[in-house]
Amino acid sequence: MWLHIDPRANEPIYLQIVQGIKGATAKGVLAPGEKLPSVRELATEFAVNHNTVAKAYQELERDNVIEVIRGRGTFISIEPSPTNREERLKDMRMSLSTWFVEAIHLGLTEEDFINLVRDIIHEWNLDREMSE
Amino acid sequence: MWLHIDPRANEPIYLQIVQGIKGATAKGVLAPGEKLPSVRELATEFAVNHNTVAKAYQELERDNVIEVIRGRGTFISIEPSPTNREERLKDMRMSLSTWFVEAIHLGLTEEDFINLVRDIIHEWNLDREMSE
Amino acid sequence: MWLHIDPRANEPIYLQIVQGIKGATAKGVLAPGEKLPSVRELATEFAVNHNTVAKAYQELERDNVIEVIRGRGTFISIEPSPTNREERLKDMRMSLSTWFVEAIHLGLTEEDFINLVRDIIHEWNLDREMSE
Amino acid sequence: MWLHIDPRANEPIYLQIVQGIKGATAKGVLAPGEKLPSVRELATEFAVNHNTVAKAYQELERDNVIEVIRGRGTFISIEPSPTNREERLKDMRMSLSTWFVEAIHLGLTEEDFINLVRDIIHEWNLDREMSE
DNA sequence: GTGGTCTAGACCACG
DNA sequence: GTGGTCTAGACCACT
């Protein structure tokens, strides 16, 4: 399965689902047009409440990642077209900036940090190739 | 002042203080051994609850960024020696990985993302030079 | 064809059919007395469930837009004579009022809103002339 | 009170709250910066579940109508700056267009419809003046 | 005290 | 069977 949930993590479960599905679509594990498990299927599969999954799906729909077709189910969007692009880019800058400071505190140099980022991307690509 | 608090931000205030102080020490605005304002001073200065500042100071002490000397006050640590290094690096990887996925969804390429990181570091350096 | 169905839209499919047929009769594309496709024909043509089409036809019959003649088929009503006129006018007022508030929130002035309405009517007339 | 809830209406309760608050801010009954009742206060006042109110507040926050300040409460936004403006304008056009067709079916002329809109705006202004 | 999240279980509209 | 909404009641983080 392309999703992992840790109910004990600090990250809210519904956000773990959101990020898991975003990650899976970014990797191509979930292709545009593909059908997602129903809210209740996913809920029983991961032993969480169906409302939690529903909240995640609604968030994904607002972000144009998925599409709900009434009575038929939920599907990966054909054309993502992200919403609130500017705002989300700003949030990203803020967060990355904070993490960079954290890295400095952990004794990393600027080059170390960039290499860490490169490494993460590299690992992500390996992961993607494996899942193809 | 080397600290900015936005009570309306999503980031909890106590974390804003933590990150603000971490950022200031990383930039050299706050030097090792330097005395920090007392909990109550900082609280009145930024119009936040003193419990909030206290919580931030506790977090900073756990991270070895500051040292509390009873009866004397709070000071920037001489030797940081970060705690939980491995765990915090892991958190950083996770978060950066999540942000990378977000970037992909916003239409950025891998190079775009690395350039964004470079840009953030560059900006941070400019900021640091100005504050010297 | 005088009907367009988008299964991905928020609007329920059966309402899309209702409104499509109402629009077509209002434009004169469908003339009074004209025969409509059967439930099953329309259902296969637009690849929707025939229950969905049936529901739309029922709604249209209740609104006196169409008439079902047993064994012969379904026809556009000769004399519309709308039912529940008062109630439907009230619903319309409520909805338009809500949309006006939305317009204010989107930064439109009162004149902007009226001009928008004029524009919609104008466009609708162009559309009607083309389909003649 | 500037809010009316009808639990028996077709409109979901949380949307009634959303629209009620949008209407109140558009009328100036709720001024920028003003504090809203807490989620639980509003919930008990209108005898609905607090989750329902929370859902409404979250929707309003996404629309930049209100701002949540952690631990302090919820306030009307200083600068609204609507999100998804284009998309919402498109939705508005669609809906107004549909209502216009409905009006034609109810026997209204184009001028009648525009006058209805004018009337609604007029009534809204009277309402606003009364609440000042 | 504030809002945010989650569960359990229910009902509804739609297809 | 699909998702959407609502209730009742619980726990948590933050101020």
XYZ file of C-alpha atoms (C1' of nucleotides) in Angstrom:
558
model
C 0.000 0.000 0.000
C 1.152 3.499 -0.797
C 0.110 4.888 2.572
C 1.451 4.631 6.089
C -0.356 5.939 9.119
C 1.138 6.357 12.553
C -1.687 7.099 14.985
C 0.816 8.002 17.700
C 2.643 10.638 15.678
C 2.170 14.308 16.482
C 1.019 14.949 12.941
C -2.791 14.710 12.796
C -3.942 11.536 11.115
C -5.955 13.355 8.483
C -2.836 15.312 7.460
C -0.821 12.114 7.266
C -3.397 10.855 4.804
C -3.295 14.109 2.845
C 0.481 14.055 2.625
C 0.580 10.361 1.882
C -1.725 10.773 -1.075
C 0.066 13.877 -2.299
C 3.329 11.972 -2.096
C 1.898 8.998 -3.953
C 0.577 11.154 -6.776
C 3.840 13.089 -6.993
C 5.700 9.792 -7.298
C 3.289 8.497 -9.898
C 2.193 5.612 -7.695
C -1.274 7.031 -8.065
C -1.936 8.074 -11.646
C -4.363 10.794 -12.743
C -7.852 9.388 -13.102
C -7.123 6.451 -10.848
C -9.778 5.512 -8.321
C -9.007 5.894 -4.639
C -10.384 3.568 -1.979
C -13.711 4.763 -0.638
C -13.734 6.769 2.551
C -15.000 3.817 4.533
C -12.643 1.308 2.935
C -9.606 3.387 3.800
C -11.022 3.964 7.260
C -11.378 0.280 8.045
C -8.067 -0.560 6.388
C -6.163 1.805 8.670
C -8.448 1.410 11.645
C -9.369 5.064 11.816
C -12.744 6.710 11.866
C -14.388 7.383 8.527
C -14.803 11.051 9.436
C -11.048 11.367 9.667
C -10.603 10.001 6.173
C -13.444 12.179 4.920
C -11.707 15.247 6.317
C -8.515 14.287 4.514
C -10.383 13.747 1.235
C -12.106 17.110 1.555
C -8.799 18.822 2.131
C -7.356 17.068 -0.932
C -10.331 18.105 -3.003
C -9.883 21.730 -1.990
C -6.273 21.425 -3.111
C -7.391 20.015 -6.459
C -5.454 16.811 -5.886
C -8.501 14.575 -6.082
C -11.983 14.783 -7.536
C -15.186 13.474 -6.082
C -17.728 12.131 -8.530
C -21.049 11.866 -6.786
C -22.093 8.349 -5.983
C -19.214 6.903 -7.949
C -16.209 7.530 -5.773
C -13.030 9.547 -5.552
C -10.385 9.862 -8.222
C -6.969 11.443 -8.706
C -7.425 14.730 -10.552
C -6.590 14.903 -14.219
C -5.268 18.437 -14.046
C -4.017 19.371 -10.590
C -3.845 23.194 -10.975
C -2.848 24.046 -7.400
C -4.835 26.639 -5.504
C -3.414 29.410 -3.335
C -0.060 28.955 -5.011
C 1.509 32.182 -3.762
C 0.440 31.676 -0.180
C 1.682 28.123 -0.111
C 5.024 29.117 -1.604
C 5.364 31.710 1.139
C 4.601 29.123 3.812
C 7.192 26.868 2.229
C 9.847 29.588 2.339
C 9.093 30.292 5.994
C 9.273 26.669 6.989
C 12.430 25.916 5.001
C 14.028 28.973 6.507
C 13.212 27.730 10.001
C 14.606 24.309 9.208
C 17.781 25.872 7.886
C 18.290 27.647 11.213
C 17.662 24.349 12.950
C 20.298 22.754 10.737
C 22.828 25.411 11.686
C 22.110 24.652 15.312
C 22.698 20.992 14.707
C 26.121 21.895 13.419
C 25.466 21.595 9.694
C 27.083 24.012 7.269
C 25.234 25.640 4.415
C 26.691 23.087 2.013
C 25.671 20.261 4.340
C 22.124 21.523 4.275
C 21.989 21.731 0.508
C 23.486 18.264 0.261
C 20.882 17.008 2.670
C 18.200 18.397 0.400
C 19.849 16.828 -2.629
C 20.055 13.548 -0.781
C 16.361 13.668 0.075
C 15.484 14.286 -3.555
C 17.786 11.495 -4.649
C 16.226 9.056 -2.216
C 12.801 10.145 -3.348
C 13.716 9.384 -6.959
C 14.987 5.927 -6.059
C 11.757 5.320 -4.225
C 9.804 6.432 -7.221
C 11.675 4.182 -9.626
C 11.127 1.197 -7.370
C 7.415 1.773 -7.298
C 7.158 1.881 -11.053
C 14.983 43.872 18.605
C 16.022 40.457 17.285
C 12.603 38.934 17.806
C 9.291 39.233 16.022
C 6.081 37.695 17.309
C 2.911 37.315 15.299
C 0.080 36.135 17.540
C -2.073 35.567 14.460
C 0.327 33.126 12.810
C -0.351 29.412 12.781
C 2.959 28.758 14.461
C 2.489 28.609 18.230
C 3.873 31.688 19.938
C 6.215 29.724 22.160
C 7.746 28.128 19.068
C 8.091 31.523 17.420
C 10.134 32.599 20.443
C 12.203 29.419 20.341
C 12.926 29.825 16.653
C 13.521 33.539 16.976
C 16.177 32.984 19.616
C 17.706 30.095 17.721
C 17.840 32.273 14.624
C 19.399 35.164 16.526
C 22.141 32.975 17.971
C 22.778 31.340 14.610
C 23.156 34.785 13.071
C 25.410 35.918 15.878
C 23.027 38.621 17.013
C 23.011 36.884 20.352
C 26.523 35.829 21.361
C 27.375 32.893 23.650
C 27.280 33.979 27.291
C 25.048 36.939 26.540
C 22.215 37.565 28.977
C 18.659 37.160 27.784
C 15.722 39.218 29.032
C 13.887 37.632 31.921
C 10.720 35.711 31.252
C 8.593 38.562 32.577
C 10.469 41.244 30.632
C 10.053 39.403 27.375
C 6.426 38.691 28.201
C 5.523 42.322 28.789
C 7.617 43.503 25.835
C 5.694 41.292 23.418
C 2.392 41.336 25.248
C 2.187 37.595 25.608
C 1.452 35.447 28.603
C 4.539 34.797 30.717
C 3.706 31.106 30.751
C 4.230 31.178 27.024
C 7.698 32.683 27.369
C 8.527 30.270 30.161
C 7.570 27.376 27.954
C 9.822 28.681 25.201
C 12.758 29.053 27.618
C 12.236 25.507 28.866
C 12.299 24.209 25.330
C 15.470 26.190 24.616
C 17.109 24.873 27.751
C 16.285 21.310 26.775
C 17.903 22.005 23.430
C 21.018 23.368 25.165
C 20.613 26.712 23.419
C 20.349 28.643 26.671
C 21.373 28.085 30.257
C 19.433 29.138 33.294
C 21.600 30.136 36.233
C 19.470 30.334 39.335
C 19.269 33.791 40.773
C 21.325 35.289 37.976
C 19.195 34.910 34.909
C 19.227 33.220 31.544
C 22.196 33.154 29.159
C 23.077 31.920 25.705
C 24.977 28.647 26.087
C 28.731 28.691 25.623
C 28.833 25.262 24.020
C 25.590 24.358 22.321
C 26.094 20.552 22.033
C 22.662 19.830 20.626
C 20.641 17.086 22.247
C 18.693 14.418 20.407
C 20.748 15.184 17.345
C 19.802 12.025 15.481
C 16.134 12.367 16.232
C 16.039 15.983 15.186
C 17.876 15.237 11.964
C 15.288 12.584 11.241
C 12.456 15.042 11.879
C 14.197 17.489 9.568
C 14.465 14.884 6.799
C 10.803 14.029 7.160
C 9.693 17.618 7.041
C 11.943 18.580 4.137
C 10.716 15.539 2.279
C 7.119 16.611 2.831
C 7.903 20.107 1.633
C 9.589 18.721 -1.446
C 6.415 16.822 -2.311
C 4.462 20.028 -1.780
C 6.865 21.803 -4.140
C 6.303 19.165 -6.821
C 2.576 19.692 -6.436
C 3.076 23.419 -6.872
C 4.762 22.740 -10.172
C 8.388 23.215 -9.110
C 11.095 20.999 -10.533
C 13.854 19.432 -8.456
C 16.225 22.165 -9.565
C 13.677 24.835 -8.676
C 13.470 23.414 -5.198
C 17.222 23.379 -4.683
C 17.443 26.905 -6.020
C 14.733 27.958 -3.614
C 16.790 26.530 -0.771
C 19.896 28.294 -2.046
C 17.935 31.488 -2.271
C 16.719 31.182 1.300
C 20.262 30.639 2.527
C 21.476 33.586 0.491
C 18.814 35.831 1.939
C 19.637 34.635 5.401
C 23.277 35.554 4.900
C 22.363 39.047 3.716
C 20.222 39.378 6.798
C 23.060 38.293 8.993
C 25.517 40.744 7.481
C 23.081 43.577 7.996
C 22.662 42.747 11.652
C 26.376 42.778 12.318
C -27.578 18.662 -28.473
C -29.194 21.147 -26.116
C -27.885 19.466 -23.008
C -24.507 19.257 -21.331
C -23.772 17.021 -18.355
C -20.679 17.242 -16.203
C -20.567 14.311 -13.797
C -17.680 15.969 -11.945
C -19.577 19.157 -11.135
C -20.909 19.824 -7.668
C -24.396 20.213 -9.025
C -26.247 16.881 -8.862
C -26.624 15.336 -12.281
C -30.397 15.141 -12.052
C -30.509 18.889 -11.389
C -28.207 19.535 -14.333
C -30.717 17.748 -16.509
C -33.614 19.676 -14.987
C -31.877 22.983 -15.519
C -30.652 22.034 -18.959
C -34.177 21.272 -20.110
C -35.587 24.361 -18.446
C -32.911 26.434 -20.165
C -33.612 24.853 -23.531
C -37.328 25.554 -23.284
C -36.683 29.095 -22.081
C -34.422 29.648 -25.085
C -36.952 28.116 -27.440
C -34.647 25.292 -28.432
C -37.336 22.975 -27.175
C -40.775 24.130 -28.272
C -44.033 23.420 -26.421
C -45.441 20.070 -27.491
C -42.108 18.802 -28.681
C -41.229 15.236 -27.802
C -38.367 14.588 -25.421
C -36.062 11.574 -25.597
C -37.181 8.702 -23.417
C -35.579 8.221 -20.031
C -33.506 5.336 -21.331
C -32.414 7.130 -24.497
C -31.206 10.131 -22.541
C -29.553 7.870 -19.996
C -27.511 5.971 -22.574
C -26.718 9.123 -24.535
C -25.153 10.789 -21.516
C -23.911 7.647 -19.835
C -25.773 8.243 -16.637
C -27.964 5.970 -14.583
C -31.544 5.885 -15.863
C -32.791 6.426 -12.321
C -31.042 9.762 -12.472
C -32.856 10.769 -15.640
C -36.133 9.494 -14.245
C -35.665 11.639 -11.170
C -35.038 14.681 -13.356
C -38.188 14.005 -15.411
C -40.230 13.637 -12.234
C -38.953 16.960 -10.997
C -39.754 18.578 -14.346
C -43.233 17.115 -14.320
C -43.865 18.459 -10.831
C -42.771 21.873 -12.121
C -45.174 21.584 -15.073
C -42.329 21.938 -17.553
C -43.027 18.598 -19.187
C -45.967 16.258 -19.490
C -45.840 12.513 -19.476
C -48.445 10.874 -21.672
C -48.654 7.223 -20.871
C -47.614 4.991 -23.727
C -46.726 7.935 -25.953
C -43.757 9.551 -24.268
C -42.740 12.803 -22.684
C -43.474 16.245 -24.124
C -42.752 19.867 -23.364
C -45.837 21.355 -21.709
C -48.116 23.561 -23.778
C -48.962 25.817 -20.884
C -46.257 25.906 -18.248
C -48.277 27.391 -15.324
C -45.529 27.046 -12.735
C -46.404 25.448 -9.422
C -45.326 26.723 -6.026
C -44.677 30.071 -7.601
C -44.535 32.004 -4.336
C -42.279 29.500 -2.647
C -39.910 29.370 -5.569
C -39.754 33.145 -5.776
C -38.867 33.198 -2.084
C -36.109 30.644 -2.622
C -34.832 32.767 -5.478
C -34.748 35.881 -3.315
C -32.854 34.037 -0.601
C -30.305 32.645 -2.982
C -29.765 35.906 -4.864
C -29.372 37.652 -1.536
C -26.715 35.166 -0.483
C -24.907 35.610 -3.776
C -25.017 39.367 -3.373
C -23.310 39.040 0.008
C -20.726 36.808 -1.623
C -20.206 39.465 -4.296
C -19.620 42.114 -1.632
C -17.037 39.841 -0.061
C -15.342 39.446 -3.415
C -15.004 43.205 -3.581
C -17.818 43.953 -6.038
C -19.931 47.055 -5.611
C -23.700 47.086 -5.935
C -23.378 48.444 -9.464
C -20.848 45.744 -10.328
C -23.319 43.124 -9.223
C -26.155 44.539 -11.276
C -23.875 44.820 -14.273
C -22.852 41.229 -13.794
C -26.507 40.242 -13.892
C -27.051 42.342 -17.010
C -24.045 40.720 -18.588
C -25.346 37.253 -17.847
C -28.690 38.101 -19.415
C -26.956 39.590 -22.440
C -24.850 36.485 -22.918
C -27.911 34.335 -22.566
C -29.651 36.282 -25.321
C -26.688 35.883 -27.654
C -26.762 32.191 -26.931
C -30.420 32.039 -27.719
C -30.066 33.832 -31.024
C -27.336 31.474 -32.090
C -29.452 28.447 -31.381
C -32.324 29.715 -33.485
C -28.358 38.423 17.457
C -27.003 38.719 13.933
C -27.504 35.053 13.170
C -30.463 32.830 12.458
C -30.275 29.083 12.195
C -32.974 26.833 10.823
C -32.027 23.232 11.612
C -34.777 21.975 9.333
C -33.643 23.852 6.239
C -31.996 21.977 3.398
C -28.942 24.192 3.693
C -26.391 22.523 5.996
C -26.209 24.203 9.381
C -22.509 24.934 9.087
C -23.146 26.782 5.809
C -25.950 28.775 7.387
C -23.446 29.920 9.995
C -20.866 30.721 7.320
C -23.343 32.762 5.301
C -24.787 34.410 8.381
C -21.382 35.638 9.460
C -20.439 36.696 5.944
C -23.689 38.630 5.738
C -23.138 40.270 9.114
C -19.633 41.402 8.184
C -20.800 42.647 4.791
C -23.493 44.686 6.535
C -21.057 46.023 9.093
C -22.917 44.401 11.982
C -19.666 42.649 12.714
C -16.738 45.035 12.401
C -13.164 44.047 11.515
C -11.253 43.023 14.627
C -14.405 42.284 16.561
C -14.431 39.133 18.661
C -16.810 36.356 17.721
C -18.487 34.090 20.265
C -16.377 31.048 21.018
C -17.156 27.854 19.186
C -18.806 26.374 22.240
C -20.735 29.507 23.135
C -22.273 29.705 19.688
C -22.940 25.986 19.795
C -24.922 26.153 23.021
C -26.673 29.356 21.972
C -28.067 27.741 18.842
C -28.339 24.257 20.272
C -26.031 22.699 17.708
C -22.969 20.596 18.192
C -19.682 22.407 18.703
C -18.126 20.471 15.831
C -20.659 22.001 13.493
C -19.699 25.500 14.580
C -16.026 24.587 14.390
C -16.499 23.454 10.796
C -18.136 26.770 9.951
C -15.323 28.721 11.596
C -12.701 26.724 9.722
C -14.450 27.415 6.437
C -14.592 31.119 7.265
C -10.925 31.123 8.152
C -10.040 29.531 4.827
C -12.026 32.294 3.153
C -10.105 34.910 5.131
C -13.282 36.225 6.711
C -12.179 35.501 10.266
C -8.892 34.943 12.072
C -8.171 32.517 14.842
C -5.740 33.654 17.499
C -4.562 30.654 19.438
C -5.972 30.383 22.902
C -7.564 33.804 22.641
C -10.492 33.315 20.353
C -11.803 34.158 16.915
C -11.995 37.600 15.336
C -13.286 39.247 12.174
C -10.373 39.701 9.775
C -8.850 43.131 9.387
C -8.156 42.702 5.698
C -10.448 40.183 4.033
C -8.482 39.563 0.781
C -10.718 36.866 -0.648
C -9.160 33.615 -1.826
C -9.966 31.775 -5.060
C -11.557 34.926 -6.423
C -11.739 33.795 -10.031
C -13.199 30.432 -9.232
C -15.826 31.901 -6.946
C -16.808 34.508 -9.531
C -17.276 31.704 -12.026
C -19.482 29.799 -9.605
C -21.479 32.980 -9.070
C -22.033 33.453 -12.803
C -23.177 29.867 -13.165
C -25.609 30.089 -10.312
C -27.015 33.471 -11.306
C -27.464 32.182 -14.818
C -29.412 29.216 -13.533
C -31.597 31.457 -11.391
C -32.276 33.675 -14.377
C -33.583 30.701 -16.310
C -35.721 29.817 -13.314
C -37.064 33.362 -13.301
C -38.024 33.113 -16.964
C -39.898 29.929 -16.154
C -41.722 31.694 -13.368
C -42.917 34.203 -15.933
C -40.552 37.043 -15.120
C -39.153 39.207 -17.881
C -35.533 40.251 -18.085
C -36.429 43.632 -16.601
C -38.394 41.949 -13.815
C -35.329 39.954 -12.923
C -33.062 42.978 -12.800
C -35.631 44.820 -10.732
C -35.787 41.881 -8.367
C -32.042 42.098 -7.948
C -32.267 45.846 -7.391
C -34.992 45.257 -4.842
C -32.912 42.726 -2.967
C -30.008 45.149 -2.813
C -32.339 47.916 -1.680
C -33.770 45.771 1.083
C -30.293 44.765 2.125
C -29.316 48.417 2.443
C -32.361 49.198 4.578
C -31.459 46.263 6.769
C -27.935 47.510 7.079
C -28.990 51.006 8.043
C -31.304 49.646 10.706
C -28.534 47.636 12.268
C -26.223 50.617 12.551
C -10.599 29.306 28.576
C -9.549 28.843 23.414
C -9.743 25.999 18.985
C -8.273 21.313 16.870
C -8.686 16.447 16.453
C -10.713 11.996 16.911
C -14.198 8.234 17.742
C -18.648 5.987 17.465
C -22.698 5.861 15.490
C -26.478 7.871 12.956
C -29.113 9.819 8.932
C -29.359 11.791 4.280
C -28.837 12.747 -0.871
C -27.121 10.909 -4.896
C -26.408 7.353 -8.557
C -22.436 1.866 -2.360
C -20.733 6.723 -2.622
C -19.565 11.020 0.074
C -21.683 14.744 3.283
C -23.529 16.155 7.593
C -24.559 15.977 12.398
C -24.439 14.561 17.383
C -22.337 13.243 21.745
C -18.572 12.975 24.146
C -13.634 12.714 24.688
C -8.672 14.301 24.704
C -5.021 17.534 23.452
C -2.102 21.832 22.654
C -1.852 26.491 23.427
C -2.441 30.932 26.135
